mmCIF file of C-alpha atoms in Angstrom:
data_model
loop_
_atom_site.group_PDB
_atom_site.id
_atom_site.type_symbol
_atom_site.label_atom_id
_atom_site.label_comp_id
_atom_site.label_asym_id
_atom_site.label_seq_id
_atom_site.Cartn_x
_atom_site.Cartn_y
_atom_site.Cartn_z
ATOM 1 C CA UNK A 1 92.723 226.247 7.922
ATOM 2 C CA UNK A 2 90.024 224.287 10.450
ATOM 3 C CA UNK A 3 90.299 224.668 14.100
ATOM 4 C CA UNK A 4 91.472 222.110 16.182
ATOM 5 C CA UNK A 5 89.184 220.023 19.235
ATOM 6 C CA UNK A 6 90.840 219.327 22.419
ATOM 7 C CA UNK A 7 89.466 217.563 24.920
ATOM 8 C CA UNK A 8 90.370 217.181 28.517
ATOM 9 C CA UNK A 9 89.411 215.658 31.964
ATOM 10 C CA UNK A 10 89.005 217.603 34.792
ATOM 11 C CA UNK A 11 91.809 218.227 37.105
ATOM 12 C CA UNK A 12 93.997 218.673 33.907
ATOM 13 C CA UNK A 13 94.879 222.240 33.045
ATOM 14 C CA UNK A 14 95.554 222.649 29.552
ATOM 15 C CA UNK A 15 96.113 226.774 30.093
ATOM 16 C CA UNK A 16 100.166 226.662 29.399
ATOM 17 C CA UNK A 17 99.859 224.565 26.054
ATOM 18 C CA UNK A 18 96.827 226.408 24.565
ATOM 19 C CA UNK A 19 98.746 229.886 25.041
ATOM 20 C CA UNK A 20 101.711 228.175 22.950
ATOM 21 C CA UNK A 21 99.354 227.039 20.451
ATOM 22 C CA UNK A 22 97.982 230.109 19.940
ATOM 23 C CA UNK A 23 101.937 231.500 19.734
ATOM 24 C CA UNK A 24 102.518 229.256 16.806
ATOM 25 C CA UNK A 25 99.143 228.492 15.385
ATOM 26 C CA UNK A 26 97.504 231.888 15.411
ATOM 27 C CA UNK A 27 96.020 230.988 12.348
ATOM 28 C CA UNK A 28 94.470 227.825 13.494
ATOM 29 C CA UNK A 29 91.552 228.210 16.588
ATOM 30 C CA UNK A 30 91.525 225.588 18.985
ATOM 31 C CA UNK A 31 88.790 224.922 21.046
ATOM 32 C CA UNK A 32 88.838 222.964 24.610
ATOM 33 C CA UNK A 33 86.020 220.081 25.349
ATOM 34 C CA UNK A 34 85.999 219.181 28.995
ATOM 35 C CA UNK A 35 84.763 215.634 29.013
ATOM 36 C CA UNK A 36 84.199 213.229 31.830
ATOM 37 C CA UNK A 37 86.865 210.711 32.637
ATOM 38 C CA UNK A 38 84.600 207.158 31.687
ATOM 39 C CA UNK A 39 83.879 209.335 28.577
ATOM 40 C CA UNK A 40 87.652 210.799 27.216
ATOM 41 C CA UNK A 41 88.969 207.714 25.204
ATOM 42 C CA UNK A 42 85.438 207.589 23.368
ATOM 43 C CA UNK A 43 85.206 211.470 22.501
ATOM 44 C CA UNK A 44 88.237 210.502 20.033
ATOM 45 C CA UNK A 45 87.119 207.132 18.890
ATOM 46 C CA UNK A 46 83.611 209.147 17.574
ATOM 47 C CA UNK A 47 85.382 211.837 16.034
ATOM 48 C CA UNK A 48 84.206 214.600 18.404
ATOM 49 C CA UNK A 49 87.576 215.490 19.150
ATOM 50 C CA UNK A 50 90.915 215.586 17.574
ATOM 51 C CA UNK A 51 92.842 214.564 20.554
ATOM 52 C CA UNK A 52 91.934 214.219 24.450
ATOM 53 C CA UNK A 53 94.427 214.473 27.704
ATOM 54 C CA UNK A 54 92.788 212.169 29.702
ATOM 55 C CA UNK A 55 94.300 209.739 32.866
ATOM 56 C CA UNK A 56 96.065 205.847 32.166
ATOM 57 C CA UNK A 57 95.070 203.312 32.179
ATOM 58 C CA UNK A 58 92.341 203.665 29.245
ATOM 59 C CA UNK A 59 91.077 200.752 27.044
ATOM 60 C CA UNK A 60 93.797 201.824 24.210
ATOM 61 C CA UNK A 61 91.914 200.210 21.244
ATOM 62 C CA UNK A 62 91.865 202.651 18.043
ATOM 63 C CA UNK A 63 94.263 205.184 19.789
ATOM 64 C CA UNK A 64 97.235 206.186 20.626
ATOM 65 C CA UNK A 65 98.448 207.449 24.033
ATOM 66 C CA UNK A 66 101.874 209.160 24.643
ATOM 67 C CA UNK A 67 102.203 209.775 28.835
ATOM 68 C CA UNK A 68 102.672 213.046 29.531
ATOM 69 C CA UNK A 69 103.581 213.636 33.604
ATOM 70 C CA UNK A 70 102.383 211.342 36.889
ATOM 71 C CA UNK A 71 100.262 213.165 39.492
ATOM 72 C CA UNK A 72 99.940 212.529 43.269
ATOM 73 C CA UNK A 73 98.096 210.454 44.764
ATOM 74 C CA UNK A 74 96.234 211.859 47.925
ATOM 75 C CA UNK A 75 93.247 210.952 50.541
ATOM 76 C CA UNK A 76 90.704 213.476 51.255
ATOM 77 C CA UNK A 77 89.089 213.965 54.466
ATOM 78 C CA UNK A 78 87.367 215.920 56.825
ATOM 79 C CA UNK A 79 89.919 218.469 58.593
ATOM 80 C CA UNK A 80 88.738 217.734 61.926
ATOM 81 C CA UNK A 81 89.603 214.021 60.898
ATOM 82 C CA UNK A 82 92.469 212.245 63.037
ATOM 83 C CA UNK A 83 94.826 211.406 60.272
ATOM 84 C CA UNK A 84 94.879 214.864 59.163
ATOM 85 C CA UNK A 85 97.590 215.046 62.206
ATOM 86 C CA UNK A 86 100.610 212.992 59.853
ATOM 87 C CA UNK A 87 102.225 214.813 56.711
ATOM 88 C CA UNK A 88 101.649 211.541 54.839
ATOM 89 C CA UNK A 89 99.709 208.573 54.927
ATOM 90 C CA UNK A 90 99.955 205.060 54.300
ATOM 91 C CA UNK A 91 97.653 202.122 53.309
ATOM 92 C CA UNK A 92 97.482 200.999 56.777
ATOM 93 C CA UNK A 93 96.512 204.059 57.920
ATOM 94 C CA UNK A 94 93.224 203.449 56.252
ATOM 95 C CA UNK A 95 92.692 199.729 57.152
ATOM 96 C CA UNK A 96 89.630 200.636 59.374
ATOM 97 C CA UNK A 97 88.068 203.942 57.630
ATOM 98 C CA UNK A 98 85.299 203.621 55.662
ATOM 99 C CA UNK A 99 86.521 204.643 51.648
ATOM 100 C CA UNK A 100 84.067 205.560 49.182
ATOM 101 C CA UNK A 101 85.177 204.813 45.451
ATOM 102 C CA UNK A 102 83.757 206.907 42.588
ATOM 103 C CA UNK A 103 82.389 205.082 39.672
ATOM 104 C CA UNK A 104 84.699 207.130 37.207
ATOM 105 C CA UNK A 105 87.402 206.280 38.973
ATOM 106 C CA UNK A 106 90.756 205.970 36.583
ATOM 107 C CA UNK A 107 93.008 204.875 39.317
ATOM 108 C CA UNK A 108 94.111 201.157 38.669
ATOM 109 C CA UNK A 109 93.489 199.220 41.972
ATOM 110 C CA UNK A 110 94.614 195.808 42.737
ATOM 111 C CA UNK A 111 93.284 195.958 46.420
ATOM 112 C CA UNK A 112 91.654 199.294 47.540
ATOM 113 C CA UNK A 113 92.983 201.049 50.681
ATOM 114 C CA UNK A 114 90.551 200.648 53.733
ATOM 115 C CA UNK A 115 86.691 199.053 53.756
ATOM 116 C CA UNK A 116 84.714 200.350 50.799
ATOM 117 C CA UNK A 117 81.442 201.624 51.022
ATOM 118 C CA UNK A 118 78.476 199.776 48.891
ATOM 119 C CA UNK A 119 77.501 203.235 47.466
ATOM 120 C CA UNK A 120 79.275 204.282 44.058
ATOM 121 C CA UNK A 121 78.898 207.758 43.529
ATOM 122 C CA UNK A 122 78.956 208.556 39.987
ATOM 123 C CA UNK A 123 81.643 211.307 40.040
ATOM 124 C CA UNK A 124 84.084 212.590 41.743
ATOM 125 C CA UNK A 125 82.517 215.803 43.070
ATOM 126 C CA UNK A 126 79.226 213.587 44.055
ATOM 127 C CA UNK A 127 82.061 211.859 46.304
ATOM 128 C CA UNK A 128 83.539 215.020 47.721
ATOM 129 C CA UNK A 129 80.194 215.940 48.607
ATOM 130 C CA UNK A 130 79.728 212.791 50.656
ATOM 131 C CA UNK A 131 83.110 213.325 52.505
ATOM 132 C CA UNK A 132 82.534 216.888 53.228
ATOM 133 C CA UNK A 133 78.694 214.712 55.329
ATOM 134 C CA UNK A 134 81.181 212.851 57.177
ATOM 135 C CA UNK A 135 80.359 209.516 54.977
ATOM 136 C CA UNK A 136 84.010 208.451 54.072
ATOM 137 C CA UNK A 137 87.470 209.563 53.002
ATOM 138 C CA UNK A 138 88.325 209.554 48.973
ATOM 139 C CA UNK A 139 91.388 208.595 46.954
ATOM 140 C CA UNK A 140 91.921 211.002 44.118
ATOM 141 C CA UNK A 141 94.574 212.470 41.611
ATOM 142 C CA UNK A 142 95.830 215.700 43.664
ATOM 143 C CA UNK A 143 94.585 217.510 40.629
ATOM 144 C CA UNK A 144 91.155 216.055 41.596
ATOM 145 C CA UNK A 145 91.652 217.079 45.104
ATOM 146 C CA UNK A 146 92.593 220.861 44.535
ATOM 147 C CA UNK A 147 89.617 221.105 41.298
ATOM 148 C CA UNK A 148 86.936 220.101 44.591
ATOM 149 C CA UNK A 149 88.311 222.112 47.144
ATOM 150 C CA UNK A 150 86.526 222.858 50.311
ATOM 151 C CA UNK A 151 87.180 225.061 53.522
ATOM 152 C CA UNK A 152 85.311 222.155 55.400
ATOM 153 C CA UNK A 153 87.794 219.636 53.937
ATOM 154 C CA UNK A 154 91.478 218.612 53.037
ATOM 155 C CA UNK A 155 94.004 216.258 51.468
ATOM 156 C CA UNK A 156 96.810 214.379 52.335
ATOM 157 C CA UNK A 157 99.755 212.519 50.316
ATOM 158 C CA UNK A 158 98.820 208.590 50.495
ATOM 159 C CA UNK A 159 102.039 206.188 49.260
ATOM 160 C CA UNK A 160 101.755 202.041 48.632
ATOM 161 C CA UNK A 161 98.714 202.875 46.236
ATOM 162 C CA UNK A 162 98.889 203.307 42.440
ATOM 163 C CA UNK A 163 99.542 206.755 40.680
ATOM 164 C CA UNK A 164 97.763 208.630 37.795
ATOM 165 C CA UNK A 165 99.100 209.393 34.489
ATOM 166 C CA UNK A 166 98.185 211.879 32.388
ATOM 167 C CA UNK A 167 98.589 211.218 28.715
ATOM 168 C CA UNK A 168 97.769 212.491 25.334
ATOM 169 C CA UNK A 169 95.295 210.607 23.061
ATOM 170 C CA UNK A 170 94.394 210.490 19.394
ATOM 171 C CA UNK A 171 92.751 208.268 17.180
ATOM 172 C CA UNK A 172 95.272 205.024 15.765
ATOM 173 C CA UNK A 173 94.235 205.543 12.326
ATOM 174 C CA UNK A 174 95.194 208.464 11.918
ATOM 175 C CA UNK A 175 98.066 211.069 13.069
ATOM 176 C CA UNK A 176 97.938 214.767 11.063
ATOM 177 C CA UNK A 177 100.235 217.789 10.809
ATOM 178 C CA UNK A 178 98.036 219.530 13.894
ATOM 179 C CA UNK A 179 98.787 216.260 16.182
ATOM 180 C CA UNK A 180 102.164 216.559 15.308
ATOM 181 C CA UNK A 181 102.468 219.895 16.254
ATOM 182 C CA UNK A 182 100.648 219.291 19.565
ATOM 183 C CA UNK A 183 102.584 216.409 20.599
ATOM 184 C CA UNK A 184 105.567 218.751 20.203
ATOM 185 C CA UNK A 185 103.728 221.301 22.110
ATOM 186 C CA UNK A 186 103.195 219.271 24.884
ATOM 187 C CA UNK A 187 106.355 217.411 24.954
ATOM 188 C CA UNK A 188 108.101 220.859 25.267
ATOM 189 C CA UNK A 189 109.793 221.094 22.124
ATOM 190 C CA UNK A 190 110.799 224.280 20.598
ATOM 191 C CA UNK A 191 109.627 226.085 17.032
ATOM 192 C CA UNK A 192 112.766 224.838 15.564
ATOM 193 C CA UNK A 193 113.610 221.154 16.860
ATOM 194 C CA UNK A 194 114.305 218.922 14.427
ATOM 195 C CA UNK A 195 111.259 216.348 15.296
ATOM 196 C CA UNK A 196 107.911 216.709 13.830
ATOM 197 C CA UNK A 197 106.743 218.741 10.859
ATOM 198 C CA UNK A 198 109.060 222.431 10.864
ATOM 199 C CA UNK A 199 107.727 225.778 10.269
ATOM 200 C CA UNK A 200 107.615 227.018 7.027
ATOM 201 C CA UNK A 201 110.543 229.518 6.802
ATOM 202 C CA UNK A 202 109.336 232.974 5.150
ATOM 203 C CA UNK A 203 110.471 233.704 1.417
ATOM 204 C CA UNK A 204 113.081 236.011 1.118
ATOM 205 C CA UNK A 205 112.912 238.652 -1.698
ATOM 206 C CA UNK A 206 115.142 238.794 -3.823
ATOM 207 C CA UNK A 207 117.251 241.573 -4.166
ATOM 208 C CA UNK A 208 117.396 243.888 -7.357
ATOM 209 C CA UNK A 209 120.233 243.840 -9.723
ATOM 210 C CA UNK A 210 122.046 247.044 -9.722
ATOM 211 C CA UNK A 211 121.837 249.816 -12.056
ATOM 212 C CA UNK A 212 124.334 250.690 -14.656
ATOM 213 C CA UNK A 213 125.757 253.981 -14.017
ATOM 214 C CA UNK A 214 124.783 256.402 -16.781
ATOM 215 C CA UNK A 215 127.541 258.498 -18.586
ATOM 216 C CA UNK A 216 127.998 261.697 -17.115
ATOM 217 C CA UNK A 217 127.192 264.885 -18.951
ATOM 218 C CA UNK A 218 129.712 267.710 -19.348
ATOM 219 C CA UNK A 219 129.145 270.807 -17.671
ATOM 220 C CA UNK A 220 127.570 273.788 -19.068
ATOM 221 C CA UNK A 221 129.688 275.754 -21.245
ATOM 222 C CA UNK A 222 132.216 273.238 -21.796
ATOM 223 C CA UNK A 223 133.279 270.775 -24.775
ATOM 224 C CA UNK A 224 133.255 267.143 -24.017
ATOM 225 C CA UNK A 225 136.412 265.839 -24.187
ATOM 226 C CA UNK A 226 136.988 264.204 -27.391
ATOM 227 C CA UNK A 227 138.892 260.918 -28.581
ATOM 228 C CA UNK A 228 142.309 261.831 -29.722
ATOM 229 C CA UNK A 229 141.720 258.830 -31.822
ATOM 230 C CA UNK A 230 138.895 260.778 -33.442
ATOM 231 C CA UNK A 231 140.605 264.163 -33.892
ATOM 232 C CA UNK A 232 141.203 265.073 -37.743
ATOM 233 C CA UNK A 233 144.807 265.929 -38.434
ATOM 234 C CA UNK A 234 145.207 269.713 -39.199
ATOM 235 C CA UNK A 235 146.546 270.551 -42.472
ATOM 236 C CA UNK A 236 149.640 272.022 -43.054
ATOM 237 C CA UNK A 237 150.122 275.123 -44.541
#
């Protein structure tokens, strides 16, 4: 049987659900394709990858997406920075700090926190970079937050803003037996739930029919017992 391509974004760790594939599947290899985020939905559409776990909201035309979990989202700044003082931060908080916004991005804004900065990194750890030089703060996935970690640099919860959501993608046209049995993978099913294709069960061999006893033979040195039936009637004399 072919292997199977996954591809993922980073922050997402994939680790739990490949060691159940390879549980189930040990016959089928998969192999993991870490992808950028502006990249993920097209990986599937070309046919470079069987399915992608990526972060909503994607352009979902050609695929399907099944959400998987919602991650935090946090701010991350300098730890000498003042707001590092609060457990949790709000929008306000942010209203005068200058925000940089990375150009691959996946979190859907309607009005970003704080004053943006002109510059667009183009990913994520460019960003982190320019936080750790004092530059401006960063909204990210937590996932995002812990993947770039820095001794020179931390993260804090921020609520009023959107969340990310991690979801599962595959191609619209078409959904095989492997999908299937990912989907179930990932939605925590078990080997033998009822939804999505079941394992085969193993043949069971069938047992023998038993053997006729076979007549038992008379001892040495003695006469069979005959049929009384069979016995010839003496003659008189």
């Amino acid at each position: 049987m072919t292997g199977f391509r996954l591809g993922y974004v980073p922050g997402v760790t994939p680790a739990k659900w490949v060691r159940l594939w390879a549980e189930r599947l040990p016959r089928v290899p998969l192999e993991l394709i870490q992808v950028t985020a502006a990249d993920a939905p097209d990986l599937v559409r070309r046919g470079e990858a069987d399915a992608v776990l990526l972060r909503l909201p994607i352009d979902r035309t050609g695929l399907h997406a099944i959400p998987l979990y919602v991650e935090q989202t946090v701010v991350v700044v300098p730890k000498d920075h003042v707001i590092t003082a609060a457990e949790e931060i709000t929008v306000d908080d942010l209203a005068d700090e200058l925000m940089l916004h990375a150009q691959d991005d996946v979190l859907d804004w309607e009005r970003p926190p704080g004053r943006l900065i002109e510059e667009r990194p183009a990913r994520t750890g460019d960003a982190i970079e320019l936080v750790a030089m004092g530059t401006g703060l960063l909204v990210v996935p937590q996932s995002l937050a812990r993947l770039h970690h820095r001794k020179d640099l931390t993260y804090r919860p921020l609520t009023g803003v959107p969340e990310s959501q991690v979801a599962l993608s595959w191609p619209e046209a078409e959904t095989s037996e492997l999908v299937e049995h990912l989907i179930g993978i990932v939605r925590g099913r078990t080997v033998n739930s009822t939804r999505g294709p079941a394992p085969k069960a193993p043949r069971t061999p069938k047992k023998a029919a038993p053997k006729k006893a076979a007549p038992k033979k008379a001892a040495p040195g003695k006469k069979a017992a005959s049929n009384p039936r069979q016995q010839k009637p003496r003659r008189r004399r």
